[in-house]
XYZ file of C-alpha atoms in Angstrom:
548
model
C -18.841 -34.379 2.285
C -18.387 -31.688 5.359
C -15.220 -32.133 7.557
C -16.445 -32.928 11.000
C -14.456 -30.749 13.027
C -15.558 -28.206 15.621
C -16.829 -24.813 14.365
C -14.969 -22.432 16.936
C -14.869 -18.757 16.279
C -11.177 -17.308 15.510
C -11.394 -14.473 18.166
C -9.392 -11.725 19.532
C -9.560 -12.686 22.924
C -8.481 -15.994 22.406
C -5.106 -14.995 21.882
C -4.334 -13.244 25.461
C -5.991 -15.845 27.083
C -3.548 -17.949 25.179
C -0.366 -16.051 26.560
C -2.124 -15.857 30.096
C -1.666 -19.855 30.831
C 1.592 -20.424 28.365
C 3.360 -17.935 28.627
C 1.917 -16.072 31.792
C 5.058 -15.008 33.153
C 6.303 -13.616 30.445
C 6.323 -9.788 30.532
C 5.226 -6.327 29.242
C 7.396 -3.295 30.423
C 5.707 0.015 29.339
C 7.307 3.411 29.814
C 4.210 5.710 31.381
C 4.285 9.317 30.031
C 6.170 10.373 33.295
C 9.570 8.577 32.098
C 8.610 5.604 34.790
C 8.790 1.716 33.827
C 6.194 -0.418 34.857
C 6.068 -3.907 34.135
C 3.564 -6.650 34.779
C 2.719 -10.043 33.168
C 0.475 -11.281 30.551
C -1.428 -13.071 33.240
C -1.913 -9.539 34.536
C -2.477 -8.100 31.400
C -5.239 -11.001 31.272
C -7.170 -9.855 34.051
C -7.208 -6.361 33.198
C -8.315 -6.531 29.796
C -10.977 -8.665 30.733
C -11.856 -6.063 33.935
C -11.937 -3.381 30.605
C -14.485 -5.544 29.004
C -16.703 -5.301 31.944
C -16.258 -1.762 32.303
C -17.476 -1.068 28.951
C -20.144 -2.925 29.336
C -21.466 -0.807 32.284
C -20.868 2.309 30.168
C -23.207 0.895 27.793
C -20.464 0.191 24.829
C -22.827 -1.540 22.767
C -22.039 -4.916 20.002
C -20.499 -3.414 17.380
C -19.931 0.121 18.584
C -16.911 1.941 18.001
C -14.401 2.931 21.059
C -11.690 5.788 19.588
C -8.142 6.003 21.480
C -6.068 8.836 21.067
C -2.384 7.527 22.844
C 0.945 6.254 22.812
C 2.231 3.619 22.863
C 1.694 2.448 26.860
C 0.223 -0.635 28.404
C -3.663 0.836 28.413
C -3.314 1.169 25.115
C -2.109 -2.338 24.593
C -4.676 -3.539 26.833
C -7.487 -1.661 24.500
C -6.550 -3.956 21.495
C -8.235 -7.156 23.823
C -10.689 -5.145 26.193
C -12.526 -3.577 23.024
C -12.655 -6.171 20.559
C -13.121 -8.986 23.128
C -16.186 -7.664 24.314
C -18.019 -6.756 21.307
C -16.810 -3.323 20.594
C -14.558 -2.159 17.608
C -11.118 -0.183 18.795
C -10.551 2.828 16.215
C -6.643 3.446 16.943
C -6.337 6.972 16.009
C -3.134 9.199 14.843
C -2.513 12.036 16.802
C -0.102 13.466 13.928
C -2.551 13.867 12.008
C -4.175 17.024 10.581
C -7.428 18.281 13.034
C -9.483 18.924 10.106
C -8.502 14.709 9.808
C -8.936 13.925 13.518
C -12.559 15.549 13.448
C -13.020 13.581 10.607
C -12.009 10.045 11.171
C -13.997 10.299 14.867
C -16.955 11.594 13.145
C -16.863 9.033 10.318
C -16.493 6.281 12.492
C -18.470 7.107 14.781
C -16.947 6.548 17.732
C -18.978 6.486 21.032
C -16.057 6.932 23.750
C -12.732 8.212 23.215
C -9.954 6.902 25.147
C -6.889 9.403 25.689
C -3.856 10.060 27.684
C -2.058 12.909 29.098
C 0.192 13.434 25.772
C -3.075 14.223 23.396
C -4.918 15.968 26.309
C -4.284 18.918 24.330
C -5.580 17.876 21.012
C -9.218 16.432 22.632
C -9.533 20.090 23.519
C -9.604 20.961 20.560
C -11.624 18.227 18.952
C -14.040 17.922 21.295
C -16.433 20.461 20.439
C -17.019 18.826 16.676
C -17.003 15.764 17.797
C -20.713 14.805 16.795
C -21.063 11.013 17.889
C -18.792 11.204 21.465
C -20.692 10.254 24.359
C -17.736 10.222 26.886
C -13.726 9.806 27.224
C -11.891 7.663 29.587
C -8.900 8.808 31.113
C -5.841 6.906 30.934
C -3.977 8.968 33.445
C -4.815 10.026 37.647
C -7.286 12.626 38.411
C -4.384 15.168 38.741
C -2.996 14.874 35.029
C -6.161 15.705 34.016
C -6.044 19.613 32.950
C -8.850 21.488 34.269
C -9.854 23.466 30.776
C -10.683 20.356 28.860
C -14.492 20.825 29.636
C -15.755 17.353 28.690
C -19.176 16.177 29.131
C -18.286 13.341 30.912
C -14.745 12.117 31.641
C -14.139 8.597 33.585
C -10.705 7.464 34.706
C -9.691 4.336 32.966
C -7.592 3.263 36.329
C -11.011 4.329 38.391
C -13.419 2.067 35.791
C -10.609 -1.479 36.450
C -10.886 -0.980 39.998
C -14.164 -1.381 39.861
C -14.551 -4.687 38.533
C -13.253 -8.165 39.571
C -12.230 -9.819 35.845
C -14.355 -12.662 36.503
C -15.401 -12.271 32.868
C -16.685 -14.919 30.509
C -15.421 -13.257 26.847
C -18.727 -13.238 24.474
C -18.744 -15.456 21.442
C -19.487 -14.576 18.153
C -18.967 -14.440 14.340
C -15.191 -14.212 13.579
C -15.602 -11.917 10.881
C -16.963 -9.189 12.889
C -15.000 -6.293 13.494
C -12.557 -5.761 15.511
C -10.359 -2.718 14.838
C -10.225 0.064 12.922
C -7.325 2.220 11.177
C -8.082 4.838 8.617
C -5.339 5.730 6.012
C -3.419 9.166 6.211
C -5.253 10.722 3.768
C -2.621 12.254 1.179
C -5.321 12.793 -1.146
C -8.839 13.384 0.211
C -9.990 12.625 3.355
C -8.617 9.568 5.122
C -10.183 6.333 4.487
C -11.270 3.358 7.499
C -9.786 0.071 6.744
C -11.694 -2.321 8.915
C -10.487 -5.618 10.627
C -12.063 -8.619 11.184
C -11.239 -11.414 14.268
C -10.344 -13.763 11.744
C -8.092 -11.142 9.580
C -6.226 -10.206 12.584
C -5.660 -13.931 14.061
C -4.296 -15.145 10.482
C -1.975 -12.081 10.433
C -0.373 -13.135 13.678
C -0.468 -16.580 12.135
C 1.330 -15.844 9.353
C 4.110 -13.649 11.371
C 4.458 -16.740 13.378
C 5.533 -18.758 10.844
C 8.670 -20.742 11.220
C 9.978 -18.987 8.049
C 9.516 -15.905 9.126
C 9.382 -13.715 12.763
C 9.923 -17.332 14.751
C 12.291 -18.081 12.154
C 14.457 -15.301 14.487
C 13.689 -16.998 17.452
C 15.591 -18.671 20.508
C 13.747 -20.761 22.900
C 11.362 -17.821 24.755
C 14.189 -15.326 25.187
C 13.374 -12.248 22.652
C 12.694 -8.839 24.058
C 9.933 -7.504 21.158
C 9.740 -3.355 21.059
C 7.492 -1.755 18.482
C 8.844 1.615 17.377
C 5.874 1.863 14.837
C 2.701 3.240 16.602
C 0.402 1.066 17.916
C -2.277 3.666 15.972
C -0.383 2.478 12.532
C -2.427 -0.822 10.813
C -2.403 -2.437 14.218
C 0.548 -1.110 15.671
C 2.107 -3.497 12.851
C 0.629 -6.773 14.846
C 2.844 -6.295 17.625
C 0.281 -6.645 20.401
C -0.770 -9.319 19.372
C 1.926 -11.332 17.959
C 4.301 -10.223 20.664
C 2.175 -12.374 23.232
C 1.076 -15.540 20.987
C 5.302 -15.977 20.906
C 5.904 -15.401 24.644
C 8.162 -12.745 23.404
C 9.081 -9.962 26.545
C 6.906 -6.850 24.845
C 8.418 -3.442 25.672
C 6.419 -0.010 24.631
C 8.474 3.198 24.557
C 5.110 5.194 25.301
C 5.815 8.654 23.544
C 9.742 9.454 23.790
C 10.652 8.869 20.103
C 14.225 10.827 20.988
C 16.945 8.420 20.032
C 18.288 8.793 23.269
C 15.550 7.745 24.938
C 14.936 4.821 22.721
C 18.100 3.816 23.133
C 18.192 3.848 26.674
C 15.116 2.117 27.087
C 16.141 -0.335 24.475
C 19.462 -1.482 26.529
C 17.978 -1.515 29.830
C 15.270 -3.792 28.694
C 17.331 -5.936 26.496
C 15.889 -5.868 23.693
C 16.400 -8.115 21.095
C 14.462 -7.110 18.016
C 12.647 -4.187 17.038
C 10.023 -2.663 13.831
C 10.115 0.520 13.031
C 10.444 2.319 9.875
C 13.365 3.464 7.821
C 13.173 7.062 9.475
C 13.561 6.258 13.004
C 16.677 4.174 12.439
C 18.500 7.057 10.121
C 17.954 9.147 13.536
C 18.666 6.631 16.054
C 21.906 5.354 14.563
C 23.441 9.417 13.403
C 22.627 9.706 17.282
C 24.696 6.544 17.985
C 27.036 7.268 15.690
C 27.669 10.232 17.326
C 28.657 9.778 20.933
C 30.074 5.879 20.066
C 27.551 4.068 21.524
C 26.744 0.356 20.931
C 24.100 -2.095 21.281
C 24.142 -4.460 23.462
C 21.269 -6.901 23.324
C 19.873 -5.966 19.608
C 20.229 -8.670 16.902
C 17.594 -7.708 14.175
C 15.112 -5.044 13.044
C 12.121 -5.090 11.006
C 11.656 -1.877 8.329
C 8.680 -1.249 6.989
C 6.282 1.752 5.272
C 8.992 2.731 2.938
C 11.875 0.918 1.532
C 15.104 1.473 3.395
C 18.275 3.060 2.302
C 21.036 0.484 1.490
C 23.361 2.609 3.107
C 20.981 2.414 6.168
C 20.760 -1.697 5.496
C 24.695 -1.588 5.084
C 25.592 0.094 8.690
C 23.584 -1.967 10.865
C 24.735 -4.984 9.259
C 28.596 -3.957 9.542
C 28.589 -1.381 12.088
C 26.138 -2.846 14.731
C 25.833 -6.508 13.763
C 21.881 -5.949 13.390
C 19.995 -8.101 10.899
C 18.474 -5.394 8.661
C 15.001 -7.431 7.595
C 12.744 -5.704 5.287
C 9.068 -6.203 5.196
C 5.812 -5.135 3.140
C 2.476 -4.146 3.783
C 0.118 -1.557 3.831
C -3.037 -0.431 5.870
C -4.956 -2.444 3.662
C -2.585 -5.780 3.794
C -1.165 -6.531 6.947
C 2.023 -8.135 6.703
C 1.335 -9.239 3.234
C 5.484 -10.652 3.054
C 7.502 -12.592 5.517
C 10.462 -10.786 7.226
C 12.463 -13.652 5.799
C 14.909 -12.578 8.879
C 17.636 -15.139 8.257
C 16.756 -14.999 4.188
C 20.240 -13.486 3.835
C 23.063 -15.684 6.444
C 23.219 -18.165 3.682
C 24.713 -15.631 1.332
C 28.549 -15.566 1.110
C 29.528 -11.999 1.769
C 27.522 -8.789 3.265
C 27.235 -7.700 0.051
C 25.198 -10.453 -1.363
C 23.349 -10.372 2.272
C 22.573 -6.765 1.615
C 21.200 -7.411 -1.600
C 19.053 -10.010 -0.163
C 17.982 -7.782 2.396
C 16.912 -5.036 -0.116
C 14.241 -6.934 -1.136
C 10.549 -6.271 0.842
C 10.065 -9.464 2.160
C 9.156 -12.878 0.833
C 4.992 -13.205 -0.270
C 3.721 -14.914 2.997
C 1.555 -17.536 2.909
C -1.994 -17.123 2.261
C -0.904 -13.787 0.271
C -0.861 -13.767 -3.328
C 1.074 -11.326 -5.414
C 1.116 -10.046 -9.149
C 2.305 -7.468 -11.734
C 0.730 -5.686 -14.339
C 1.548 -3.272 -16.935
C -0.482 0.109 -17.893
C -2.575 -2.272 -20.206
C -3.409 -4.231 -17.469
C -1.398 -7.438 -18.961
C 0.111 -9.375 -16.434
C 4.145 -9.045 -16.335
C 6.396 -11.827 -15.066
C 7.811 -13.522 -12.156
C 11.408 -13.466 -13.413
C 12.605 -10.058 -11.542
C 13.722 -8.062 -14.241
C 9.971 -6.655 -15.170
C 8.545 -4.116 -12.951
C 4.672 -3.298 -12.724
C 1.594 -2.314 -10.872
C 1.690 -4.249 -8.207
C -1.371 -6.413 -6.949
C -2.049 -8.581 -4.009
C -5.164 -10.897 -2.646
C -5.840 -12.892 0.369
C -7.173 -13.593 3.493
C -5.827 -10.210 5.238
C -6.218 -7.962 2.613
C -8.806 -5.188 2.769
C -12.205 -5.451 0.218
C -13.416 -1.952 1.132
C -13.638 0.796 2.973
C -15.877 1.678 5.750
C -19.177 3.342 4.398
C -18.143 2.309 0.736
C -18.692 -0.066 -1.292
C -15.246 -0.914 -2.744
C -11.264 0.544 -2.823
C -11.373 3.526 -5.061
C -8.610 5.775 -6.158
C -4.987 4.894 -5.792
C -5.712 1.480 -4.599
C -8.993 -0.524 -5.617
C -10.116 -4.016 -5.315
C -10.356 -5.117 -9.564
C -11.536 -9.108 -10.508
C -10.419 -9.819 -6.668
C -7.073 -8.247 -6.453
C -5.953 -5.197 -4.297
C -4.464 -2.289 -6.449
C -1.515 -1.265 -4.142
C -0.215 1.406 -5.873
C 3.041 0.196 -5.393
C 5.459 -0.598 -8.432
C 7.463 -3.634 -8.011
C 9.273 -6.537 -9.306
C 7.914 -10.303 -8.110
C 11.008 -13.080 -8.445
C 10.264 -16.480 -9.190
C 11.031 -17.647 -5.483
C 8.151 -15.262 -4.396
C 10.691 -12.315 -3.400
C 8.684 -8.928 -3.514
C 11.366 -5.923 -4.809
C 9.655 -2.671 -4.212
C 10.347 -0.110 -6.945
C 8.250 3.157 -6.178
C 5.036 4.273 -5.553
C 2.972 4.391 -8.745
C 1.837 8.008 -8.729
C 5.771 9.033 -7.794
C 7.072 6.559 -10.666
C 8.747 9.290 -13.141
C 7.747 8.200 -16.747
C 10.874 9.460 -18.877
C 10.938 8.832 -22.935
C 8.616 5.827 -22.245
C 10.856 4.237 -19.486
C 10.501 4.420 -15.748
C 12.775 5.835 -13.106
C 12.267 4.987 -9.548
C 11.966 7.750 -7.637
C 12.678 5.701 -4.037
C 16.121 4.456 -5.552
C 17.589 7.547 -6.300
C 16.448 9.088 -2.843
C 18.120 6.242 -1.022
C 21.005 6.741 -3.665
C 21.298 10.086 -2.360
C 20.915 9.605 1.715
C 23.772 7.183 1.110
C 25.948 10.827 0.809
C 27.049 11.284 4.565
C 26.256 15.214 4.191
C 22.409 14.197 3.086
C 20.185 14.213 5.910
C 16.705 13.438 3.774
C 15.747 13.477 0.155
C 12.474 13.273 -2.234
C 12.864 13.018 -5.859
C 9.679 14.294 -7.742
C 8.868 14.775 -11.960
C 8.946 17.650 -13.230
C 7.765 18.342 -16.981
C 10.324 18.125 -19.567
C 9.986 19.603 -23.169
C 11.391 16.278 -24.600
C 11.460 13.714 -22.533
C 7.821 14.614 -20.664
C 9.098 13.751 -17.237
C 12.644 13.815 -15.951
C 13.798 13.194 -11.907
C 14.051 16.971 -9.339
C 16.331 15.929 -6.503
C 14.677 17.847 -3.275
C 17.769 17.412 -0.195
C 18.007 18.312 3.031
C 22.005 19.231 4.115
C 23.234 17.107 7.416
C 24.259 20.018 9.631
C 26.911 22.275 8.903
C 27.346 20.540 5.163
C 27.813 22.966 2.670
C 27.566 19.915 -0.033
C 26.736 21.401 -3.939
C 24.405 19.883 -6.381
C 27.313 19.658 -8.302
C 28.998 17.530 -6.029
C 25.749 15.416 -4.843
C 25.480 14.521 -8.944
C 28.960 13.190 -8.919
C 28.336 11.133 -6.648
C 25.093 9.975 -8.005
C 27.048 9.372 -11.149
C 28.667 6.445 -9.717
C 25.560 4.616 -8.380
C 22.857 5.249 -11.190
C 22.302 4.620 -14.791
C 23.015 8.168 -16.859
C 19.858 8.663 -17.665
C 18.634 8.501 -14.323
C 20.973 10.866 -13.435
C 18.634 14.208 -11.552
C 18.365 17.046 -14.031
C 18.285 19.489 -11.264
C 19.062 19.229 -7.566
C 17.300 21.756 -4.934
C 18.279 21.972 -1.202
C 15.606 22.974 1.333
C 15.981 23.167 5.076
C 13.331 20.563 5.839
C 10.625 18.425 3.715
C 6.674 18.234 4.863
C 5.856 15.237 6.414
C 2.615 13.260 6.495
C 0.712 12.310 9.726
C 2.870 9.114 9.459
C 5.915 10.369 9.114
C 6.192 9.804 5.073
C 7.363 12.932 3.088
C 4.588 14.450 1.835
C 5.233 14.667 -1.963
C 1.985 16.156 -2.840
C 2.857 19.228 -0.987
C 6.219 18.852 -2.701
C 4.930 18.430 -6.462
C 2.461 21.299 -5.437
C 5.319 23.828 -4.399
C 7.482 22.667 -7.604
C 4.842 22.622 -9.879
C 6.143 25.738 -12.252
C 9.396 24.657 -12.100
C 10.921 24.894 -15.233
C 13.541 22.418 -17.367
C 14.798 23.144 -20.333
C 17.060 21.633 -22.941
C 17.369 17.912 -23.771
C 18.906 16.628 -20.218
């Protein structure tokens, strides 16, 4: 027997209509490239999103077709995410840090038959341009005078120019929910990068499950939060922010591209905002700047970290030196928001110390998501917290393939139903996830694993450690033992001798580094990860020797 309820498509649009009539006044403030504010409602937004959707449709955008944008994080861009999708088309949010050799790449491999831009990547679509194989035409984002007059594009329309045009009396199409929708290729640390492709459905469940009352709204008072991404809105959906941000009412505030703490503080305390996602990196920077001329926050209460797991001593000062919740989540381009934040998981705990052990966790399995462990046998490992393993997930928001291939392949691959993450982790029995290193940076010493992410953050917790990787290097006994790679805070003149003390005190023995080596900066990916491939590759003769 069939359930008798009405068959209506989970779609994209849906959801700003949604935040037009309940919570139309509610408001996006986006900071244009020129340093100005400028603010309007999601009623607004509304209108023009659905005036995109016509616009593409007189440029020909056809069902299905993909529409590249090459931007920051402004309120075109935002608008993109509903205009695209809404009508048909596919958005392809693309990273400008990444490689050009990747950039020509990902447009070229996806397709893409217009490529939005603004005036901060003007620059790089010079460059691209001329192997750009599948490009009919660009739009704009900026005026006719920030456009530079060498970019010698085919065809060029002003996105500002195309909205003006149309009216937004715009009926949004229906159609199968597990169309596409958006598109986000991995970074590409080995081989090229790889398209992870959303559906309608897959992104409307994601918001669902950040909206559960156990996790983002969970954080929530009445309609008062002031939401500001400080991930990309080019990274996995610009972490669900645009479109979570409006199903919760929440005030959304885009720093467009001025990723200078100053300037993220400054927009962050004259916006009041309230909570924030952004990855372990950003924060280090923002809060040594803080740190550093006294200031405070005023409005902040909690932050999201995702992409890598965060330092404890990074956890540990915004708890007790700015009051900020420090929530942990996980996911990955391929599962979107796989864990609840869990953002008041820790205020039951007695002390900050227990909270900060609660908070070092990545996030509680969400529901819908489904987690496991393995071992190198593929035998599955246990809930209990104490054994560590491959770790797996399924569910409704969790990749099957790529785009052009028929399944996950390499680091990460879709086996008997489950996603290969490449993560190693431990799973507790009340559906914590603990994240204990990537799988290919695990170091596999004597038959027993040493994370390589704890002893980094063991080492950025040293006040005279700006940034640290820890990499294997071949051992002639032990096969694999830990190289600590660290950058010196300025004017430190810290030893290795003196960084191993101090690791002494927070690590098992055998953990311990069996070398430390200091460089003046590590490589970074297009995503602001440190590159440990290029690291391994510059370290691979180095040479141990002894038992350690």
């Amino acid at each position: 027997m069939q359930g008798l309820m009405m068959d209506v498509p989970l779609l994209v649009s849906s959801m700003i209509d949604y935040a037009a009539e309940c919570h139309g006044d509610r408001e996006v403030a986006s900071r244009e490239l020129d340093g100005k504010i400028h603010r309007y409602t999601y009623r607004d937004a509304q209108v023009r999103c659905k005036k995109l959707a016509q616009a593409l449709e007189k440029l020909g955008v056809k069902d299905g077709e993909r529409v590249g944008a090459l931007a920051w994080n402004t309120r075109q861009y935002f608008e993109m995410f509903y205009g695209v999708p809404g009508m048909g088309g596919v958005l392809h949010t693309i990273n400008p840090r990444l490689f050009h050799e990747q950039l020509v790449y990902i447009a070229n491999h996806a397709e893409d038959a217009w490529l939005a831009f603004d005036a901060g990547c003007a620059d790089l679509i010079r460059d691209l341009a001329p192997e750009l194989t599948t490009v009919r035409g660009y739009i704009f984002f900026g005026g006719r005078d920030e456009l530079p007059d060498d970019l010698n594009l085919s065809r060029v329309e002003f996105y500002e120019d195309l909205l003006a045009a149309e009216d937004g009396d715009y009926e949004w199409p229906e159609f199968d929910e597990r169309k596409a929708s958006t598109i986000c290729y991995t970074s590409g640390t080995t081989g090229n990068p790889k398209g992870v492709v959303y559906s309608h459905r897959s992104t409307i469940l994601t918001a669902f499950m950040q909206m559960l009352g156990d996790n983002i709204s969970g954080f929530k008072t009445g309609l008062r939060e002031v939401f500001m991404p400080m991930a990309p809105l080019f990274h996995g959906n610009g972490w669900q922010t645009p479109f979570t941000a409006p199903m919760m009412g929440y005030n959304l505030v885009l720093p467009g591209r001025e990723y200078e703490p100053e300037k993220l503080y400054e927009i962050m305390e004259s916006e009041g905002v309230t909570l924030c996602f952004g990855v372990p990196t950003i924060w280090m920077i923002l809060l040594n700047h803080m740190k550093e001329t006294g200031k405070r926050f005023s409005h902040l209460r909690g932050t999201v970290m995702s992409g890598s797991k965060p330092p404890r001593a990074l956890q540990e000062s915004l708890l007790q030196d700015f009051g900020v919740e420090p929530m942990q989540g996980w996911g990955m381009t391929e599962a979107l928001s796989s864990t609840k934040f869990s953002p008041l998981g820790g205020s039951t705990e007695p002390d900050d110390a227990a909270k900060l052990d609660a908070y070092q966790y990545g996030g509680r399995q969400a529901f819908g998501s489904k987690f496991r462990i393995i071992d190198d046998d593929g035998n599955e490992l246990p809930k209990d917290g104490v054994a560590q393993g491959h770790l797996l997930v399924r569910g409704p928001t969790v990749a099957s393939g790529y785009m052009k291939q028929d399944g996950l392949t390499g680091a990460t691959g879709v086996v008997g139903g489950w996603l290969h993450t490449g993560d190693v982790a431990l799973l507790h029995a009340n559906g914590y996830v603990e994240l204990a290193d990537r799988s290919k940076d695990v170091i596999k010493s004597g038959g027993e694993w040493i994370s390589s992410v704890e002893l980094e953050n063991a080492a950025m917790g040293h006040p005279e450690i700006a940034e640290a990787a820890v990499i294997a290097v071949e051992h002639p006994k032990w096969q694999e033992r830990p190289l600590l790679i660290a950058v010196r805070m300025p004017d430190s003149q810290i030893t290795d001798q003196q960084i191993l003390d101090y690791l002494r005190e927070k690590v098992a023995s055998w953990w311990l580094p069996d070398a430390v080596e200091f460089l003046d900066e590590l490589p970074h990916t297009g995503t602001g990860k440190i590159y440990k491939l290029k690291l391994r590759e510059a370290f691979a003769d180095y040479k141990l020797t002894g038992d350690g």
